């Protein structure tokens, strides 16, 4: 089965930038990120499928950029103009159903990485 390993995250001042990376053990149709703050529902951040289609949450569009490697098993999220409201645990997630995955929320994907903390102060 597909395994995900993510890296990046950390602490940054408001207005700064961070990059998150996620590596899958095999290529997978859809990969994306969601974030969660304790006590709140998870929020989809961005998604990209192997056809190159991207989707962003309105709260991050224009500030975050999602991209995938040529082998379709890596995912990168470049985050700029960060605000304290972006602070959360970020999870890389994946789904292999190429016909359905783009039409589902990343928060529903079953293949998850371990999560990485992003703190903006």
XYZ file of C-alpha atoms in Angstrom:
121
model
C 0.000 0.000 0.000
C 1.036 3.620 -0.487
C 3.016 5.253 2.277
C 3.600 8.978 2.638
C 6.442 10.805 4.316
C 6.312 14.538 4.690
C 8.933 17.062 5.649
C 9.241 20.763 6.152
C 7.198 22.972 8.380
C 8.468 24.821 11.401
C 8.121 28.303 12.800
C 8.207 31.563 10.889
C 7.228 35.175 11.394
C 4.169 36.600 9.733
C 4.859 37.455 6.129
C 7.440 34.723 5.820
C 7.541 31.568 3.735
C 7.789 27.842 4.299
C 7.869 24.827 2.037
C 6.340 21.443 2.778
C 7.271 18.291 0.881
C 5.637 14.905 0.697
C 6.978 11.735 -0.841
C 4.843 8.737 -1.753
C 6.213 5.202 -1.996
C 4.546 4.843 -5.425
C 2.872 7.286 -7.822
C -0.697 8.030 -6.798
C -3.516 9.792 -8.611
C -4.292 12.624 -6.218
C -2.129 14.201 -3.565
C -2.919 17.151 -1.405
C -2.706 18.870 1.936
C -5.155 19.605 4.662
C -4.560 21.317 7.960
C -6.079 21.060 11.381
C -6.116 23.144 14.504
C -7.037 21.429 17.782
C -10.755 21.663 18.401
C -11.588 22.577 14.814
C -12.537 20.594 11.739
C -9.797 19.782 9.250
C -9.562 22.197 6.362
C -8.512 21.343 2.848
C -5.577 23.454 1.712
C -4.698 22.320 -1.803
C -4.922 19.354 -4.115
C -3.288 18.269 -7.348
C -3.887 15.243 -9.526
C -1.639 13.537 -12.047
C -3.381 15.401 -14.890
C -2.058 18.640 -13.456
C -5.359 19.967 -12.158
C -5.014 22.018 -8.994
C -7.485 23.195 -6.409
C -6.829 25.662 -3.603
C -8.782 26.740 -0.594
C -9.887 30.378 -1.035
C -7.998 31.195 2.146
C -4.653 30.266 0.584
C -5.128 30.902 -3.134
C -2.567 33.350 -4.424
C -0.251 32.686 -1.498
C 0.326 28.940 -1.672
C 1.534 26.932 -4.668
C 1.181 23.183 -5.011
C 3.292 21.172 -7.412
C 4.180 17.583 -8.142
C 7.389 16.001 -9.294
C 7.720 14.466 -12.739
C 7.451 10.971 -11.274
C 4.081 11.850 -9.693
C 5.114 10.560 -6.311
C 6.306 13.811 -4.773
C 4.315 16.817 -3.714
C 5.485 20.272 -2.716
C 3.542 23.083 -1.087
C 5.210 26.477 -1.215
C 3.623 28.792 1.315
C 4.225 32.534 1.186
C 2.815 35.597 2.954
C 2.045 33.431 5.947
C -0.239 34.733 8.666
C -0.939 33.454 12.182
C -4.196 32.031 10.807
C -2.117 29.580 8.763
C -0.756 28.003 11.950
C -1.858 24.375 12.123
C -0.721 20.813 11.727
C -0.455 20.136 8.012
C -1.115 16.663 6.668
C -0.162 15.317 3.291
C -2.841 12.959 1.993
C -3.350 10.828 -1.084
C -5.983 8.868 -2.938
C -5.476 6.419 -5.781
C -8.918 6.540 -7.395
C -8.122 8.666 -10.443
C -11.807 8.921 -11.406
C -13.078 10.151 -8.053
C -10.250 11.636 -6.052
C -10.297 15.118 -7.559
C -13.983 15.469 -6.709
C -13.488 14.625 -3.067
C -12.160 16.711 -0.233
C -8.584 15.978 0.715
C -9.820 15.737 4.287
C -11.564 12.483 3.311
C -8.500 10.773 1.887
C -7.422 7.649 3.789
C -3.710 7.662 2.998
C -2.072 10.125 5.366
C 1.387 11.249 6.310
C 2.406 11.854 9.878
C 1.678 15.591 9.916
C 3.971 18.526 10.402
C 3.487 21.623 12.510
C 3.465 25.092 10.994
C 3.565 27.985 13.429
C 3.322 31.592 12.286
C 3.808 34.325 14.862
